[in-house]
PDB file of C-alpha atoms in Angstrom:
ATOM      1  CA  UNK A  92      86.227 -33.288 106.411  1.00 38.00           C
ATOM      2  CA  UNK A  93      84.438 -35.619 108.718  1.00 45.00           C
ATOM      3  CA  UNK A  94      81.993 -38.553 107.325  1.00 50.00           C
ATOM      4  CA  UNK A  95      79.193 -37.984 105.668  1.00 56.00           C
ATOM      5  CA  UNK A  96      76.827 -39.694 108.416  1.00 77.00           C
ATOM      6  CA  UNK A  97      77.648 -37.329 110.670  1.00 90.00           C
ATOM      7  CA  UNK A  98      75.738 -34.304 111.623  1.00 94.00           C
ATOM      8  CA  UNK A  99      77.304 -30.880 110.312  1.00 96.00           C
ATOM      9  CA  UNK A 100      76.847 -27.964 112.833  1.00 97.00           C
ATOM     10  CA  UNK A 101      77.125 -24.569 112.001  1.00 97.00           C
ATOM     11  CA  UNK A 102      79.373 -22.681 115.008  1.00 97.00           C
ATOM     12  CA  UNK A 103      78.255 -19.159 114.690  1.00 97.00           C
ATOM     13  CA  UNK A 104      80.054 -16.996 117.502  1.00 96.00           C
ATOM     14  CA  UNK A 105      82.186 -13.724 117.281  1.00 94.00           C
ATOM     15  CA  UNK A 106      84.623 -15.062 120.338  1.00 93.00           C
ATOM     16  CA  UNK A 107      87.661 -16.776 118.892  1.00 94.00           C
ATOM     17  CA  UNK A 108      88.748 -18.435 121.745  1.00 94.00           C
ATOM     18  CA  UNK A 109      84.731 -19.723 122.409  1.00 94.00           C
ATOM     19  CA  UNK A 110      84.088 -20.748 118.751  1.00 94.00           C
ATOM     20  CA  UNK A 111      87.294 -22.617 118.252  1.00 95.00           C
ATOM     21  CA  UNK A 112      86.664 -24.397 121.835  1.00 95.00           C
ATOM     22  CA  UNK A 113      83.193 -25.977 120.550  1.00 95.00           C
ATOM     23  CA  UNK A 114      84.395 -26.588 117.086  1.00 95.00           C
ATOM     24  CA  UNK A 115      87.159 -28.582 118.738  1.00 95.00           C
ATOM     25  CA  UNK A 116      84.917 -30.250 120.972  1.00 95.00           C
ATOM     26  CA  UNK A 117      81.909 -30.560 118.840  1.00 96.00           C
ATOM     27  CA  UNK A 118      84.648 -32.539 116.230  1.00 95.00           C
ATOM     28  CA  UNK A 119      85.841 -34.794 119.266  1.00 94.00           C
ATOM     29  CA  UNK A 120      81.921 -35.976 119.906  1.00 94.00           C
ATOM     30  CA  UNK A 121      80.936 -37.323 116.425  1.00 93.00           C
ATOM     31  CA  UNK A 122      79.897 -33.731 114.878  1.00 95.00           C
ATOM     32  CA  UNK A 123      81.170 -32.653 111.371  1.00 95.00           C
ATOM     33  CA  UNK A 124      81.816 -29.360 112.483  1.00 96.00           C
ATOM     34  CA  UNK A 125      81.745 -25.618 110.148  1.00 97.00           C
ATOM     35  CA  UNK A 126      82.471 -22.277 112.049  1.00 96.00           C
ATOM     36  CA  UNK A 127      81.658 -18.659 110.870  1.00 96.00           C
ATOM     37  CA  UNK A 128      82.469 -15.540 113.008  1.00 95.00           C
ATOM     38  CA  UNK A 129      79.837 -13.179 112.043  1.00 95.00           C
ATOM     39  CA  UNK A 130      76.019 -13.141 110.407  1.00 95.00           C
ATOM     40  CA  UNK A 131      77.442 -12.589 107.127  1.00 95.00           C
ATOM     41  CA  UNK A 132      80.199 -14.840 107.316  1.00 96.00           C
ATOM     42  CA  UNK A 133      77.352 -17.324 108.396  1.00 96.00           C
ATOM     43  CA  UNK A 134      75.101 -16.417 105.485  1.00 95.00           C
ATOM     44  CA  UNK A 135      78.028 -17.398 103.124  1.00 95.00           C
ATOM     45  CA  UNK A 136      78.133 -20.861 104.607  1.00 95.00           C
ATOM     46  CA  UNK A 137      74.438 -21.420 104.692  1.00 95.00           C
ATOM     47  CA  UNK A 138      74.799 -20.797 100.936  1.00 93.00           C
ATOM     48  CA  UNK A 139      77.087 -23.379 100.207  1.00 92.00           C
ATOM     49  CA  UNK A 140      76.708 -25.807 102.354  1.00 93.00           C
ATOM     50  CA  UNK A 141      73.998 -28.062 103.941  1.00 93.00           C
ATOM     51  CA  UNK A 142      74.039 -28.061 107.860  1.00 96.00           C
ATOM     52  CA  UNK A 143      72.150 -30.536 110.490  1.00 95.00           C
ATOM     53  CA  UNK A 144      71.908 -27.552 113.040  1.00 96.00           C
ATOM     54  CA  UNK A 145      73.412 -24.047 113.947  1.00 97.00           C
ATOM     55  CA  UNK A 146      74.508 -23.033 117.108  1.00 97.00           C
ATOM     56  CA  UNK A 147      74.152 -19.252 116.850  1.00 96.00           C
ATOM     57  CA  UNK A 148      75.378 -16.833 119.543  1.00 95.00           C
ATOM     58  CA  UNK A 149      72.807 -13.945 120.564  1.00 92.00           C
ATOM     59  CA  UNK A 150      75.330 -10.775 120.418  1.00 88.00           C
ATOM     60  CA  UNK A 151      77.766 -10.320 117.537  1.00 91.00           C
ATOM     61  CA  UNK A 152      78.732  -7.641 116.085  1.00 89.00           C
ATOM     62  CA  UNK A 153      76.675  -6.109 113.079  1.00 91.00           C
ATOM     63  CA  UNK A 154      73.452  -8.305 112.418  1.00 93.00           C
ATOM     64  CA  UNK A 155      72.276 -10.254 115.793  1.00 93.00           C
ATOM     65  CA  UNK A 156      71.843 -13.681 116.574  1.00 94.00           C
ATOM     66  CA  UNK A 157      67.847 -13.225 116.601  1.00 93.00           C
ATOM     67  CA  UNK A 158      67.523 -10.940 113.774  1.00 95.00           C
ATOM     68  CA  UNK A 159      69.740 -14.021 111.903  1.00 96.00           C
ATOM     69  CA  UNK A 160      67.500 -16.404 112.945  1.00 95.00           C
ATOM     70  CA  UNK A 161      64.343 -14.199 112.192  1.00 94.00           C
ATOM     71  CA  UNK A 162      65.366 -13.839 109.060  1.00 95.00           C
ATOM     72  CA  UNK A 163      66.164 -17.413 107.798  1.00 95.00           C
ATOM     73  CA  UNK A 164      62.854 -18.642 109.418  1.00 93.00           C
ATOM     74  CA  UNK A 165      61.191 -16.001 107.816  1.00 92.00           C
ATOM     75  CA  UNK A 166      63.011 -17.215 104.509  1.00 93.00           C
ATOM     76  CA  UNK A 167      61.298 -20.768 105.001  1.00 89.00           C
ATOM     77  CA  UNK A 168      64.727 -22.135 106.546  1.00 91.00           C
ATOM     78  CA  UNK A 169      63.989 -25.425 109.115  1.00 89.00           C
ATOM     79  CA  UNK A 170      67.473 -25.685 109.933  1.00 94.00           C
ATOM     80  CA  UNK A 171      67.132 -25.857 113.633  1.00 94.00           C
ATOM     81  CA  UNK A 172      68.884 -23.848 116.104  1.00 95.00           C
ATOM     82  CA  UNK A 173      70.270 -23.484 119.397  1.00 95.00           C
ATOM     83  CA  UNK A 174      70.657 -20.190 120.326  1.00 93.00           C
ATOM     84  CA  UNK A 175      73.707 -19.145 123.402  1.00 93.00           C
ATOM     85  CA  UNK A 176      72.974 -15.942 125.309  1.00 87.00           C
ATOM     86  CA  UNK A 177      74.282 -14.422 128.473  1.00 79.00           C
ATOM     87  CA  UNK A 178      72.733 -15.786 131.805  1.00 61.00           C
ATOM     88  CA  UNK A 179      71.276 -12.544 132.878  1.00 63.00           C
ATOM     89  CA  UNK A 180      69.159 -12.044 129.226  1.00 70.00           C
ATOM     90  CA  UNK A 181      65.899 -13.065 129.666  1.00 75.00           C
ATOM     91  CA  UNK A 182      64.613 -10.894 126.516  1.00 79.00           C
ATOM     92  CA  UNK A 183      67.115 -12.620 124.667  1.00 79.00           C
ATOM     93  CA  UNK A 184      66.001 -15.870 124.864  1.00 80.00           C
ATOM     94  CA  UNK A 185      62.239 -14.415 124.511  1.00 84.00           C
ATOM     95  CA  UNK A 186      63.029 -12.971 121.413  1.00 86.00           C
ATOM     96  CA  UNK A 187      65.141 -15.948 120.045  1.00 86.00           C
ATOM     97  CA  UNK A 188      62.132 -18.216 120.855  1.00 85.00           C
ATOM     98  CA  UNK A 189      59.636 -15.637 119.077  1.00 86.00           C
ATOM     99  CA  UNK A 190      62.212 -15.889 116.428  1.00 89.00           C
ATOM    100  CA  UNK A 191      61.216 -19.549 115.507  1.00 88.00           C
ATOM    101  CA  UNK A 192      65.103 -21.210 117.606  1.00 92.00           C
ATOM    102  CA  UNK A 193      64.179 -24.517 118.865  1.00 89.00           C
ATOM    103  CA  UNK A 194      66.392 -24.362 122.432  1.00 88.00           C
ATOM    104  CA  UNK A 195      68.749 -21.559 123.755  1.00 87.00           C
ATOM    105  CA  UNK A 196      71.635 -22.473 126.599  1.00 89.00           C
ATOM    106  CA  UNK A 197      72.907 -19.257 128.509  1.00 86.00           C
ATOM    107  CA  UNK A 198      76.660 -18.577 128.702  1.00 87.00           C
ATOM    108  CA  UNK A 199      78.937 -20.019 131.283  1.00 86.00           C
ATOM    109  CA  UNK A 200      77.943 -23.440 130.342  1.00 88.00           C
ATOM    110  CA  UNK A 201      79.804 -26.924 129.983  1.00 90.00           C
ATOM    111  CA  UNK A 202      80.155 -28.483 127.039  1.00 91.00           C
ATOM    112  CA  UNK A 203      78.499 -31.596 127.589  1.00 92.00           C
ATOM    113  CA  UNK A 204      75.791 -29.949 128.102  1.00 91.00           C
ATOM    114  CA  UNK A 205      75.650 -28.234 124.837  1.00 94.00           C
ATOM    115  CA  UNK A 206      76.402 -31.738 123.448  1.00 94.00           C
ATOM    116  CA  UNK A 207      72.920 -33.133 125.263  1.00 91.00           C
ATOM    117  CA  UNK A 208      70.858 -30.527 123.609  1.00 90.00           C
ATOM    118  CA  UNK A 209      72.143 -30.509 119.869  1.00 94.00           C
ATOM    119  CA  UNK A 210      71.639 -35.208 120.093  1.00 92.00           C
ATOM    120  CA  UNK A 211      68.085 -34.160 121.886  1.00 86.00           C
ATOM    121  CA  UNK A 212      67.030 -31.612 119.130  1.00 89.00           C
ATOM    122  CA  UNK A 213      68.346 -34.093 116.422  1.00 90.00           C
ATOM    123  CA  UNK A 214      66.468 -36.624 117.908  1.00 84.00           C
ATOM    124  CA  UNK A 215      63.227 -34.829 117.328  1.00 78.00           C
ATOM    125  CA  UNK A 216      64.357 -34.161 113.935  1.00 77.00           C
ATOM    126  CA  UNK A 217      65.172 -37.460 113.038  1.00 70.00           C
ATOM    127  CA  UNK A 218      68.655 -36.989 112.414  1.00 62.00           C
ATOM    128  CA  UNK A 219      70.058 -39.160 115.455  1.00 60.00           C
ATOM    129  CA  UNK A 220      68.933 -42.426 116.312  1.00 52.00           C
ATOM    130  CA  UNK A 221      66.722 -42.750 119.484  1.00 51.00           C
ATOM    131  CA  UNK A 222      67.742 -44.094 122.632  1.00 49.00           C
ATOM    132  CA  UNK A 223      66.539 -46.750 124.412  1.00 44.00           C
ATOM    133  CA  UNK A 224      63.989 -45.157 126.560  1.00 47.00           C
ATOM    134  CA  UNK A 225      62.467 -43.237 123.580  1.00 45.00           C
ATOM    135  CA  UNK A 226      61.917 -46.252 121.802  1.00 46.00           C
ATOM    136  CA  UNK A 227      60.232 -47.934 124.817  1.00 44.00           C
ATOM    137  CA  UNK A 228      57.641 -45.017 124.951  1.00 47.00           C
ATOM    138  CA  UNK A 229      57.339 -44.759 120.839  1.00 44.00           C
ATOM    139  CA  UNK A 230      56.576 -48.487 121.303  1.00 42.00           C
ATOM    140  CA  UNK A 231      53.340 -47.392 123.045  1.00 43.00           C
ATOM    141  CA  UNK A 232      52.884 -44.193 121.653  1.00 50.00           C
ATOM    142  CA  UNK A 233      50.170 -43.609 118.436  1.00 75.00           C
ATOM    143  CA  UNK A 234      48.804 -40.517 117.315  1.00 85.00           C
ATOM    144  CA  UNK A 235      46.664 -38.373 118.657  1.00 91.00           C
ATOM    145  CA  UNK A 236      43.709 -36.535 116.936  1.00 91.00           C
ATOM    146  CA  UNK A 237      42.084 -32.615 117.272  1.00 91.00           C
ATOM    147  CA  UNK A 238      39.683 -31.893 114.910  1.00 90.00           C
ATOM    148  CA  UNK A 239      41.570 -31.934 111.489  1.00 91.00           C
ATOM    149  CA  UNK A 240      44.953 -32.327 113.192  1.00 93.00           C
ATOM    150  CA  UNK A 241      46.570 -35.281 113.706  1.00 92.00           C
ATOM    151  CA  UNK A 242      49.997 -35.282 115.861  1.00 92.00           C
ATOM    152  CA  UNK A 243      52.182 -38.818 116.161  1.00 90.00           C
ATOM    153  CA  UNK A 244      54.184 -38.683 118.937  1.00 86.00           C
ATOM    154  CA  UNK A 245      56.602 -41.183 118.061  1.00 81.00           C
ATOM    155  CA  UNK A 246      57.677 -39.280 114.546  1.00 79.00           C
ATOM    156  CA  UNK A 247      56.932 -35.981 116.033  1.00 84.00           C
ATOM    157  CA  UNK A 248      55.240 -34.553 113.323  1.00 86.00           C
ATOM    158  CA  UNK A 249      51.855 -32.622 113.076  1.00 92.00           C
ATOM    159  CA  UNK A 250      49.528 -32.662 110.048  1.00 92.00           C
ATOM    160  CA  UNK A 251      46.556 -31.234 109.278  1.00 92.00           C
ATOM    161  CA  UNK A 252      44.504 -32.951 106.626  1.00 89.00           C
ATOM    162  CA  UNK A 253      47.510 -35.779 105.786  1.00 85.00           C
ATOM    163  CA  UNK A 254      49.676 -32.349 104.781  1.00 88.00           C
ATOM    164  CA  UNK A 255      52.845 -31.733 107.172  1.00 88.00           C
ATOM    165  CA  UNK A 256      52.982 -28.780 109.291  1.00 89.00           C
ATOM    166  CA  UNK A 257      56.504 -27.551 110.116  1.00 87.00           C
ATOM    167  CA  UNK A 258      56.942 -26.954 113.898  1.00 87.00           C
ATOM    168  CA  UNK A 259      60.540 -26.358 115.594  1.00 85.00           C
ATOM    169  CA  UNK A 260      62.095 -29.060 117.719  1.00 81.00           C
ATOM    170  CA  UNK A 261      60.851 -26.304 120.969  1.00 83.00           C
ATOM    171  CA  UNK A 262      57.301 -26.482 119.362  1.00 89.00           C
ATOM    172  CA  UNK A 263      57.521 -30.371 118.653  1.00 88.00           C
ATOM    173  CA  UNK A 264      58.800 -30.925 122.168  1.00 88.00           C
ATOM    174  CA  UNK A 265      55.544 -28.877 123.750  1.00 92.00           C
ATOM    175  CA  UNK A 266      53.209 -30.154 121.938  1.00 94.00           C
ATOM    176  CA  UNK A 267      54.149 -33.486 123.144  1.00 92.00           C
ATOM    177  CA  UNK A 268      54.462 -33.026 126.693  1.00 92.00           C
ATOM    178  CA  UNK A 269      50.534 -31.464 126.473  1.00 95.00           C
ATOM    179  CA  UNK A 270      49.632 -34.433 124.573  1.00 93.00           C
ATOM    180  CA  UNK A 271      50.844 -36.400 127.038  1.00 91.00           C
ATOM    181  CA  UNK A 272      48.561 -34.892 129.764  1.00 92.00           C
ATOM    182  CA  UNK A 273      46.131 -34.064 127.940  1.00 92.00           C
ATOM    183  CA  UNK A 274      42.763 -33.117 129.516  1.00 93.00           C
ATOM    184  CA  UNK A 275      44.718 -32.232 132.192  1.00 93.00           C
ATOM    185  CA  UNK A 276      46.244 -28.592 133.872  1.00 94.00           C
ATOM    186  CA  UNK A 277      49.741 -28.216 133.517  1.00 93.00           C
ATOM    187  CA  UNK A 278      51.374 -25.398 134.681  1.00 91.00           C
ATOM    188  CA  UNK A 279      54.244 -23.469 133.062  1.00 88.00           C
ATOM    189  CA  UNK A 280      56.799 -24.454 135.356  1.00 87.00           C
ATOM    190  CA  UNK A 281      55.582 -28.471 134.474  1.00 88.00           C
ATOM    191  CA  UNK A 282      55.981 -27.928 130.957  1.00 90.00           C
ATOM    192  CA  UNK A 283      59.439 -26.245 131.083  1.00 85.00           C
ATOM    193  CA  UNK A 284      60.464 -29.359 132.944  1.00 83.00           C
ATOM    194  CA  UNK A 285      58.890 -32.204 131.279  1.00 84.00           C
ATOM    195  CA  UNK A 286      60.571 -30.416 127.541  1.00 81.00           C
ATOM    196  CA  UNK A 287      64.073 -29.871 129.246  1.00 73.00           C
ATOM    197  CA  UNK A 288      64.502 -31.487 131.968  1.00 65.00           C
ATOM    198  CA  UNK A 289      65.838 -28.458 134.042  1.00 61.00           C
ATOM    199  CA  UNK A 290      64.983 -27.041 136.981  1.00 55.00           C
ATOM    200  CA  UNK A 291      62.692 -23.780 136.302  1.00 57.00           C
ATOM    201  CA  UNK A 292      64.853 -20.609 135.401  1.00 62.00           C
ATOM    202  CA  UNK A 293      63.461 -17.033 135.822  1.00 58.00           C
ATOM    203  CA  UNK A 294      62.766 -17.426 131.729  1.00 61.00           C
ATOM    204  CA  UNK A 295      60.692 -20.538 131.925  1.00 65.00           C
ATOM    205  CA  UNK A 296      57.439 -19.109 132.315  1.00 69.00           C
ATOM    206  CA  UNK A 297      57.289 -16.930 129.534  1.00 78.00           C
ATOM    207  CA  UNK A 298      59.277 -18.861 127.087  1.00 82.00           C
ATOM    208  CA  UNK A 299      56.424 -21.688 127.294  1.00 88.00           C
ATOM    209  CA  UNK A 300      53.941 -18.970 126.621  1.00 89.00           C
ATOM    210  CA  UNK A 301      55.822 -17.567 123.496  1.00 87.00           C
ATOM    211  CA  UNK A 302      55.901 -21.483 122.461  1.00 88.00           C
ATOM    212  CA  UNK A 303      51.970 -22.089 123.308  1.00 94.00           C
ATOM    213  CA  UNK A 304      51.531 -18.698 120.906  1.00 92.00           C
ATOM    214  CA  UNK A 305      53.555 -19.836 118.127  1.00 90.00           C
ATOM    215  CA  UNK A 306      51.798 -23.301 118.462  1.00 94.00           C
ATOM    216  CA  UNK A 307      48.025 -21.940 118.524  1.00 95.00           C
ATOM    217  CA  UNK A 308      49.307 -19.948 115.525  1.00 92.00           C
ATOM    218  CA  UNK A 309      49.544 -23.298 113.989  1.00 92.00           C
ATOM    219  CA  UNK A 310      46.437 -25.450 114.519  1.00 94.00           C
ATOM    220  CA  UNK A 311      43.890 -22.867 116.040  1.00 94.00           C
ATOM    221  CA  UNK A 312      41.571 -21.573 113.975  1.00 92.00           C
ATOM    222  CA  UNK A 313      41.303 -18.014 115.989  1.00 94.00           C
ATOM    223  CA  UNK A 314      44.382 -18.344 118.222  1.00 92.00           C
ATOM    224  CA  UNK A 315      43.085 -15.664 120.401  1.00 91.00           C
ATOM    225  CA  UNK A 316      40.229 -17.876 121.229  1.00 93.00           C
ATOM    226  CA  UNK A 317      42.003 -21.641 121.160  1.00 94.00           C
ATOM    227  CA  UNK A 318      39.330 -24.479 121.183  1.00 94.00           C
ATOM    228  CA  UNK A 319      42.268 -27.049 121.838  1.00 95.00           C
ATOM    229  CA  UNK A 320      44.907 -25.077 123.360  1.00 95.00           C
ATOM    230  CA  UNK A 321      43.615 -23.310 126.344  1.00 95.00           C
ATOM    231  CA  UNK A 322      44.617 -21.326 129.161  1.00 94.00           C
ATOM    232  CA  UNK A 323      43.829 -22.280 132.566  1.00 94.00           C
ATOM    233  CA  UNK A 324      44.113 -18.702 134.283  1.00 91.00           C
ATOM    234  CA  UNK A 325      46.783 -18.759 137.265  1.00 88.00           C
ATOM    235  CA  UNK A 326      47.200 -22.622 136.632  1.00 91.00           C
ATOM    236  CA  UNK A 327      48.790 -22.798 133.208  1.00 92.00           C
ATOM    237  CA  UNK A 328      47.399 -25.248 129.708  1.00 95.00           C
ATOM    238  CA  UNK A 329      45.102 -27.677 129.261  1.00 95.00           C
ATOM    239  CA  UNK A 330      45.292 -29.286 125.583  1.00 95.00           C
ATOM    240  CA  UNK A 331      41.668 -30.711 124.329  1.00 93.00           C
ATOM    241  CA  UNK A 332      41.944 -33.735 122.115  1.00 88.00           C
ATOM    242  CA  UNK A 333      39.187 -35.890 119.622  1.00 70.00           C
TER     243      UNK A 333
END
């Protein structure tokens, strides 16, 4: 059993070969690391044990990656999680991100890679310590009102009122990146590279829209008619702050 101050992740992935790969590796870059092979075998863990993250692959057999991570959102779970799907499945990811997962990587992929995104969605959940750069810009950063809404961008946290509002690491990571410009357009494309730092893949654009629903869900008192949150037709968002 690795130390206690180490993150536990949650390898969920029907591919022996795969889930014994990024246990191994996971282990071998300061991750105490649990595997399950299936949904149910998954469940059992989640029972017993306390994890930092999952990493949940999108197509097992029996119950599905999504319909997994539906279900343990919709059972008040904030674990966060990083969905894997296959390059090609752009409804995947959709549906993973409607799902309430905070980041998705599609299969090939290296390793190091994965590593980046589980230390950047700790980050925003407090559960890694933050590099240099991010406490430079926390440094400067202070938070930012909208009506009864308050968001700090250094913790990452939105309340409403002084009472916490749970958003995902995705949702966290958005909100930001508007505060950041807000008052100003920012298109889609923008957005998906100021949250991952990616060039623009063919699921970019409508991921950020699934995440700008989910967020006016949130703080909008009538998301289908934002006063904070609004749409810029054929230029992208425009967030509206105090």
């Amino acid at each position: 059993m690795a130390g206690a101050d180490q993150p536990h992740i949650l390898v969920v992935d029907d591919d022996d070969r795969l889930r014994d790969l990024l246990t191994r590796y996971l282990g071998e870059n300061g991750f105490s690391v649990s595997s399950a092979r299936d949904a149910a075998h998954a469940r059992a863990s989640l029972a017993g044990l306390q994890f930092d993250l999952i990493v949940l692959d999108v197509l097992m057999p029996g119950e599905k990656g999504v319909d997994l991570a539906r279900s343990l959102r919709d059972a008040g779970s904030k674990v966060p999680i990083l969905l894997l799907t296959a390059l090609s499945e752009t409804e995947d990811r959709i549906a993973g991100l409607e799902a309430g997962v905070d980041d998705y990587l599609a299969k090939p992929f290296e390793p190091r890679e994965l590593v980046l995104r589980i230390e950047a969605i700790l980050r925003r959940y407090g559960e890694l310590p933050e590099t240099t750069e991010e406490k430079v810009e926390t440094a400067t950063s202070d938070k930012v009102t909208f009506g009864r809404f308050s968001f700090d961008l250094g913790k990452m946290n939105l309340q409403c009122d002084g009472e916490h509002i749970y958003l995902t690491s995705a949702e966290q990571a958005l909100l930001s990146a508007l505060i950041k410009r807000r008052g100003q357009t920012t298109s889609r494309e923008q957005l998906h590279e100021m949250i991952s730092g990616n060039a623009v893949d063919p699921a970019a654009s409508r991921s950020i829209d699934v995440q700008v629903t989910r967020l006016r869900r949130k703080f909008e008192e009538d998301p289908k008619q934002p006063r904070y949150l609004q749409t810029v037709r054929g230029r992208g968002y425009v967030l509206y702050t105090d």
